[in-house]
Amino acid sequence: MSGLTRSPWVIHYDASSCNGCDIEVLASLTPGFDVERFGIINTGNPKHADIFLVTGSVNQPNRDVVRSIYEQMPEPRVVMALGICATSGGIFRECYNVAGGVDTVIPVDVYVPGCAVRPEAIIDGVVMALGILEKRRLRLRQDAQATSGDLRIERATAEDIPEILTIQKIAYRSEAEIYADQSLPPLQQSLAEITHDYERMVFFKGVINGKIVASVRGYDNGQGTAHLLRLSVHPYFQGRGYGQRLVAAIEQSFPACRRFEIFTGHRSERNQHLYGKLGYARFKSEPFNPQVEWVYMEKQRS
Amino acid sequence: MNSWGHVLIRVLIYLVAAPLLGGLLAGIDRRISARMQSRVGPPLLQPFYDVAKLWSKEPIVVRRSQNFYIIFFFLLTVFTGGLFFCGSDLLLVFFALTLSGIFFILGAYKASSPYSFVGASRELIQVMAYEPIVLLTAVGLYMATGTFQVDAIWGGAFHPLKALPGAHIPVLLLPGVFVALLYAMEIKFRKSPFDLAASHHAHQELVRGITTEFSGPTLAMIEVAHWYENVMLLGWIFLFFGSCWPAGLIACAVTYFLLLVVDNVCARVKWPVMLRSAWGMTLVFGFGNIVVLSLLK
Amino acid sequence: MGLIPLLIAVPFLIGLALLLITRDCIRKPVVAAGVLAVMAGSVLLAALPSISPNLFQLPLLQGVVNRELANRAMLIVEGAISLYLIWVGLRSSQWQKWLIPLLVVGQAALLLPLELGGGHHPAVAQNLFCDKFSIIMALIIGIVGGLICLYALGYMREFHESHHPEMPDRRNRFFAILFIFLGAMYGVVFANNLFWLYFFWEITTLSSFWLIGYKGNDESRRNARRALVMNLAGGLGFAAAIYWQVRSGHPASLDAMIASGAAVALLPAALLAFAGITKSAQLPFSSWLLGAMVAPTPVSALLHSSTMVNAGVYLVLRMSPILRDTTAGLLVASVGALTFLATSLVAITASDAKKVLAYSTIANLGLIVLCGGIGTPAAVWAGVLLIVFHAIAKGLLFLCVGVIEHKLHSRDINDMSGLILKMPRLSIMLQIGMAGMFLAPFGMLISKWAVLKAVVDAQPLLSFFIVFGSAATLFFWVKWMGVLLEVTQPHANVERNIGRGEWVALYALAGLTFGTCMLFPLLSSFLIVPYVKAQYHLADFSVMGQGNVIIMIIMLALVSLFPLSFLHYGRHVKVVDPYLGGANTGQGNQFTGSAGAVHGMSMQNYYLSAMLPEAKLMLAGVVLAGLLLAGLLLGVALV
């Protein structure tokens, strides 16, 4: 074990919690639980912290704060969502001023449910986080040449699938908001379904400091056309060109195909703009349900 | 005694042993503190794990040059300790320590964040609070032993006041200076009630004060520098016992324990209280002692 | 004509010539040539290995100038000055109306009979002399003073053209006085005859009076008169010292005084130390130096930090063999120590850069006076070293502040935040100067080490003032350095349109600050140690052991590695925002407050003004120092 796993320093932030979880976090510091036994210190300073504990669903003013604290933590770092509100938005999920769970703002590594979350569960979660921290540290050391924060794009493996599903569901929340429709397929997909997808499709993932932040999948229809779908980038990392790089990478992996096809909703202007930039042009559209119409776009390999 | 080889060996021993000892002390410190709060506390080697962890973290800064100051803070602190343990001039040791402290403060100023700025300002007040008694320590030891050379004081070499009973142990001539220095030690060790610039404990109004903007390897360097410094500070206590080293060792242990007790039973004070009381102690006990000593002469 | 009379006379002549030159394009080469001349002369004086006091004895001077003639000329000039000062006094208001003429008349009443009496008093064998101390002072006057004159060329142009267009351009008079002042300073440090010394002394007082009042507004005139009154009071002490020395049948010369020792010369020595204390603006006379800060910055640098105020401590240090181990010496030392402590504490509360520098100047002069009062060889060694380091570093600091004031239109320290971006080179020089003022292993700290050692050996109780004063010194310098370094938002570089003369002076002084520290062992062994040995008739003398010198040099080497770290600037680090509780806006130090409002922030230092009330502290200092000096003068009167 390295020093990292013996000395996880945490920073705790309440993103709009009812304070139930906060009290439990602080309770873990008391003599009854004494997390300092494990070298855990509550630093109150992102620059010193390894683990970011967030309680409560994230309301709108706190989006920037949570991002800012996350940004100021040095790698390797791990984010833990404590309590049911932080993991999914909880009972505040549909609230007008709530963005959702923590993972709608920054990538989350460990979800600890509970209302309120128990100190034992917190400590258990931290132990889980330690494994992730250690993995990430080794990963960072491996690609010491690459500067930290660089996106690495590679083929996903079977064990990445649950994480990719998480990213997909986070990324497609904004789509659901556009159409006010939670029934969009990417949001409804189950682990069994995506595992089935994995058996017949090529999955690509975008990784930053050991954390999957984006993915795309695609398959060859056997007639020279590759269908690409479910391009997802975590909201925190959107607008950095990662989507373009992923699509370019997956296109490369179908050398036999001359034509590429991709589809999105008719009101998803950002997506259409992105695909347009990549050389895709609209060629047909068909209704999916009364609210949503799929727009199909294609591109010929030059 | 003072051959170059001899000095070199002492410096080497210091360079290796001081951080080990300092880290261990910090571990003992945290464990005893935990026990005082009826907790179990971290493992004894926890400070070493912390530093190893920090060393493996990514370097982040606010201002690109802020870490340079810390590197020199580290180098100068180590250098100061080296000066002290190879037995050179006590005044120079104090001046060099001040220099290293100033690099630390300037680094925090450079980081330009409000928390580190306030931390730096408070650290500066702390330096101003303990500087007089530190210098008076040198003056007192000089009056008691006739020399500024650490080596000679340890050796108990020369005492102009030999006629006085107990003159071979400086602390017997300098009880006031010693008491005032103990008071200043509470500041130097960054313990409550004087942990104004940077507290060991979280959730204070200053975040982490002077170290707020330093992270990863730089923070590790600051920690190790403090280990070096703490060992040297205990060396100062030791110095008061001249050649009587068993008493010196016991005094160091008792002092450290005392600092811990005070740390655990006191709440942090505001800076004016610290400055006034530290200067008051210096004036009454430290300078009073000097006055008495000069009358005895 | 010998080198020394030339050194005194040439600046006077250049000064008179400059009075007639009103065009800047002619003034420039003349000033530059004059500066080169004084620098070359001073360096030559120091460098000639064959120098011995004999070389400059009377015959050399007499060959050209008739000694009697010189005395007569001085008498006439002195008389003219006295009449002028009486006229100045009569034109001023209230109490000064009486005080100034009274002081002038008092001096004249003491000295005129002696001077007119001619042969009645023992003749002075040598009017001028030259030892290592004089050479050190001459080097300071020539090099530091010369550089400041060079700087003044560009500074005064900008002063008149951009900043004070409403003021009449009297630059010809300004530069004339600067050079006359330089000549007078050479006179002060080379004069052996007390009458001559007194003559040059009065000229420096007069120059200071003129230059403080240069701006011509009410404030500057008022401050100029205050400076005049206090310096004239010192002059009265000086005159009394001469009167006593002559009346008691001893030659009125420095070497005779020092040779006769404390038993004979203690009384005039105490009076001369009193004169020195006024000139060096020690408490209770400190207020004139603070008032003198209204003058243009080159004046503050030249007269009020690097040279003229040094004349005061020069005299005190000259007297130290006599003052050693006497009550008078202890009183003088106490005044110095008290001044050091009080002004260092008060400097914490000041945010005006020039005021901080002024307080720090007074404080450092206090330390030197302390050395002079203690008067042991080690103390004198430390005192001379302090003069050297202080003159260079403080000159540099004043010149930097002058440029900064012109560019930022403020000399408030709080406005210097981010200076490292606004004026990178100047802020680095400012840092060097400050490091030179208080940081180990730079110059002042070497001296402070020696002072503390000397004090503990001689008078341990005075260490009280030093330990607390040093702590305060550290505080106000470091907080200033911090402000220069911190950067909260991007700034444009405004370091433009700074004249070549100004850069030359700044670079040279910054280099000297560093160089004198590097070469301080040489400075010590070639100039200061021989002086101390000769003065105290010691066969063997050393303050600092070789080991300590080596440690200092290692430290200096270590610190000079610091700039090298900037080669690594910005590599392998990720830059993030400062921690603002997560409320960052991504724009420097702005944060989002409640209801989404964006706030900026600024950071201010501690000034501790509630704990250290400036007026009360200074008053206490003035009263205490006044009592000490009253004791000194009372002692004199009783004897």
Short mmCIF file of C-alpha atoms in Angstrom, two decimals, chain B residues 4 58-65 67-69 71-72 75-76 79 83 88-89 91-92 95-99 102-103 105-107 109-115 117-118 121-122 124-125 127-129 131-133 135-136 138-139 142-143 148-149 207 212-213 271-273 275-276 278-280 282-283 287 290-292 294 297, chain C residues 345 348 420 431 438-441 445 448-449 452-453 456-457 460-464 466-468 470-472 474-475 478-479 481-483 485-489 544 548 550-552 554-555 558-559 561-563 565-581 588-589 601 603-606 608 610-612:
data_model
loop_
_atom_site.label_atom_id
_atom_site.label_comp_id
_atom_site.label_asym_id
_atom_site.label_seq_id
_atom_site.Cartn_x
_atom_site.Cartn_y
_atom_site.Cartn_z
CA TRP B 4 36.12 19.60 9.21
CA GLU B 58 0.02 16.48 -8.93
CA PRO B 59 1.71 19.90 -8.51
CA ILE B 60 -0.80 22.71 -8.74
CA VAL B 61 -0.12 26.40 -8.13
CA VAL B 62 -1.90 29.71 -8.23
CA ARG B 63 1.18 31.75 -9.16
CA ARG B 64 3.91 30.08 -11.11
CA SER B 65 6.73 31.25 -8.89
CA ASN B 67 6.85 27.20 -5.00
CA PHE B 68 10.35 28.61 -5.47
CA TYR B 69 10.04 30.43 -2.18
CA ILE B 71 12.08 25.36 -1.91
CA PHE B 72 14.33 28.01 -0.37
CA LEU B 75 16.80 24.58 2.05
CA LEU B 76 17.38 27.37 4.54
CA PHE B 79 20.78 24.76 6.56
CA LEU B 83 24.43 25.29 11.51
CA SER B 88 28.23 27.29 15.26
CA ASP B 89 27.24 30.77 16.34
CA LEU B 91 23.01 34.41 16.69
CA LEU B 92 23.72 33.34 13.13
CA PHE B 95 19.17 35.03 11.85
CA ALA B 96 19.26 32.19 9.35
CA LEU B 97 16.05 30.79 10.78
CA THR B 98 14.41 34.18 10.41
CA LEU B 99 15.53 34.25 6.79
CA ILE B 102 10.65 35.03 5.61
CA PHE B 103 10.89 32.91 2.48
CA ILE B 105 5.92 34.12 4.32
CA LEU B 106 6.88 35.63 0.97
CA GLY B 107 5.78 32.43 -0.77
CA TYR B 109 2.18 36.42 -0.14
CA LYS B 110 3.14 35.46 -3.68
CA ALA B 111 0.31 32.94 -3.87
CA SER B 112 -1.99 35.97 -3.71
CA SER B 113 -5.03 34.25 -2.33
CA PRO B 114 -6.88 36.03 0.46
CA TYR B 115 -6.48 33.11 2.84
CA PHE B 117 -2.36 36.49 2.43
CA VAL B 118 -4.00 36.73 5.83
CA SER B 121 0.34 38.47 7.65
CA ARG B 122 -0.45 36.56 10.80
CA LEU B 124 4.57 37.72 10.27
CA ILE B 125 2.96 38.90 13.49
CA VAL B 127 7.52 36.09 13.96
CA MET B 128 7.45 39.56 15.45
CA ALA B 129 6.01 38.13 18.66
CA GLU B 131 11.71 37.24 17.67
CA PRO B 132 12.60 39.31 20.78
CA ILE B 133 12.72 36.37 23.13
CA LEU B 135 17.30 36.98 20.42
CA LEU B 136 17.22 37.47 24.18
CA ALA B 138 21.11 34.25 22.68
CA VAL B 139 21.93 37.25 24.83
CA TYR B 142 26.01 34.56 26.17
CA MET B 143 25.87 36.24 29.54
CA PHE B 148 27.58 32.36 21.35
CA GLN B 149 29.08 29.10 20.09
CA VAL B 207 -8.97 27.49 5.76
CA THR B 212 -3.74 27.16 1.85
CA GLU B 213 -2.34 27.48 -1.66
CA TRP B 271 -3.35 38.19 17.43
CA PRO B 272 -3.26 41.24 19.74
CA VAL B 273 -3.47 38.91 22.74
CA LEU B 275 1.56 39.78 20.55
CA ARG B 276 0.96 41.56 23.84
CA ALA B 278 4.46 37.21 24.15
CA TRP B 279 6.13 40.62 24.40
CA GLY B 280 4.96 40.92 27.99
CA THR B 282 9.68 38.56 27.09
CA LEU B 283 9.80 41.83 28.95
CA PHE B 287 14.45 40.85 30.16
CA ILE B 290 18.82 39.65 31.94
CA VAL B 291 18.65 42.58 34.34
CA VAL B 292 19.21 40.32 37.34
CA SER B 294 23.75 41.86 34.71
CA LYS B 297 27.94 40.39 37.17
CA LEU C 345 7.74 50.46 15.95
CA ILE C 348 4.89 49.66 11.17
CA ILE C 420 6.04 42.98 -9.88
CA GLN C 431 13.38 43.88 -3.00
CA PHE C 438 17.26 43.67 7.16
CA LEU C 439 17.77 40.19 5.81
CA ALA C 440 20.53 37.80 6.66
CA PRO C 441 23.03 37.44 5.16
CA LEU C 445 22.26 41.87 9.31
CA LYS C 448 23.23 43.91 13.43
CA TRP C 449 24.92 40.71 14.50
CA LEU C 452 24.19 42.88 19.30
CA LYS C 453 27.46 41.23 20.20
CA VAL C 456 25.94 42.45 25.06
CA ASP C 457 29.63 42.73 25.82
CA PRO C 460 23.59 44.07 28.08
CA LEU C 461 20.59 46.11 29.19
CA LEU C 462 20.57 48.01 25.92
CA SER C 463 19.95 44.71 24.14
CA PHE C 464 16.33 45.23 25.11
CA ILE C 466 17.72 45.97 19.85
CA VAL C 467 15.71 42.78 20.19
CA PHE C 468 12.34 44.50 20.10
CA SER C 470 14.72 44.20 15.22
CA ALA C 471 11.42 42.37 15.46
CA ALA C 472 9.55 45.50 14.40
CA LEU C 474 11.41 42.69 10.21
CA PHE C 475 7.67 43.18 10.31
CA VAL C 478 8.44 41.88 5.03
CA LYS C 479 4.89 43.13 4.76
CA MET C 481 7.90 42.95 0.26
CA GLY C 482 4.76 40.84 0.35
CA VAL C 483 2.68 43.59 -1.20
CA LEU C 485 4.96 40.26 -4.80
CA GLU C 486 1.27 39.58 -4.61
CA VAL C 487 -0.67 39.73 -7.82
CA THR C 488 -4.45 39.66 -7.74
CA GLN C 489 -5.23 40.74 -11.25
CA MET C 544 33.92 38.04 13.21
CA ASN C 548 31.23 32.94 10.72
CA ILE C 550 32.38 31.49 5.76
CA ILE C 551 28.86 30.74 6.98
CA MET C 552 27.69 34.18 5.87
CA ILE C 554 27.57 30.22 2.12
CA MET C 555 24.25 31.79 3.03
CA LEU C 558 22.49 30.04 -1.23
CA VAL C 559 20.26 33.08 -1.44
CA LEU C 561 20.72 30.86 -6.16
CA PHE C 562 17.15 31.99 -5.71
CA PRO C 563 16.87 33.88 -9.01
CA SER C 565 14.83 28.98 -9.71
CA PHE C 566 13.01 31.23 -12.17
CA LEU C 567 14.62 29.27 -14.98
CA HIS C 568 12.09 26.66 -14.01
CA TYR C 569 9.28 29.19 -14.19
CA GLY C 570 5.89 27.67 -14.80
CA ARG C 571 7.11 24.23 -15.84
CA HIS C 572 5.46 21.03 -14.73
CA VAL C 573 2.79 22.76 -12.73
CA LYS C 574 -0.90 23.18 -13.32
CA VAL C 575 -2.23 26.66 -12.66
CA VAL C 576 -5.53 26.87 -10.83
CA ASP C 577 -7.51 29.69 -9.25
CA PRO C 578 -6.90 30.71 -5.67
CA TYR C 579 -9.26 29.15 -3.17
CA LEU C 580 -12.21 31.45 -2.56
CA GLY C 581 -14.56 29.04 -0.86
CA GLY C 588 -8.55 36.52 -10.69
CA ASN C 589 -9.72 37.35 -7.24
CA MET C 601 -11.45 41.98 -3.35
CA MET C 603 -5.88 42.60 0.46
CA GLN C 604 -4.46 44.96 3.03
CA ASN C 605 -1.66 44.51 5.46
CA TYR C 606 -1.70 44.95 9.18
CA LEU C 608 -1.22 47.78 14.07
CA ALA C 610 -4.45 50.78 17.30
CA MET C 611 -1.76 49.00 19.22
CA LEU C 612 1.05 51.37 18.28
#
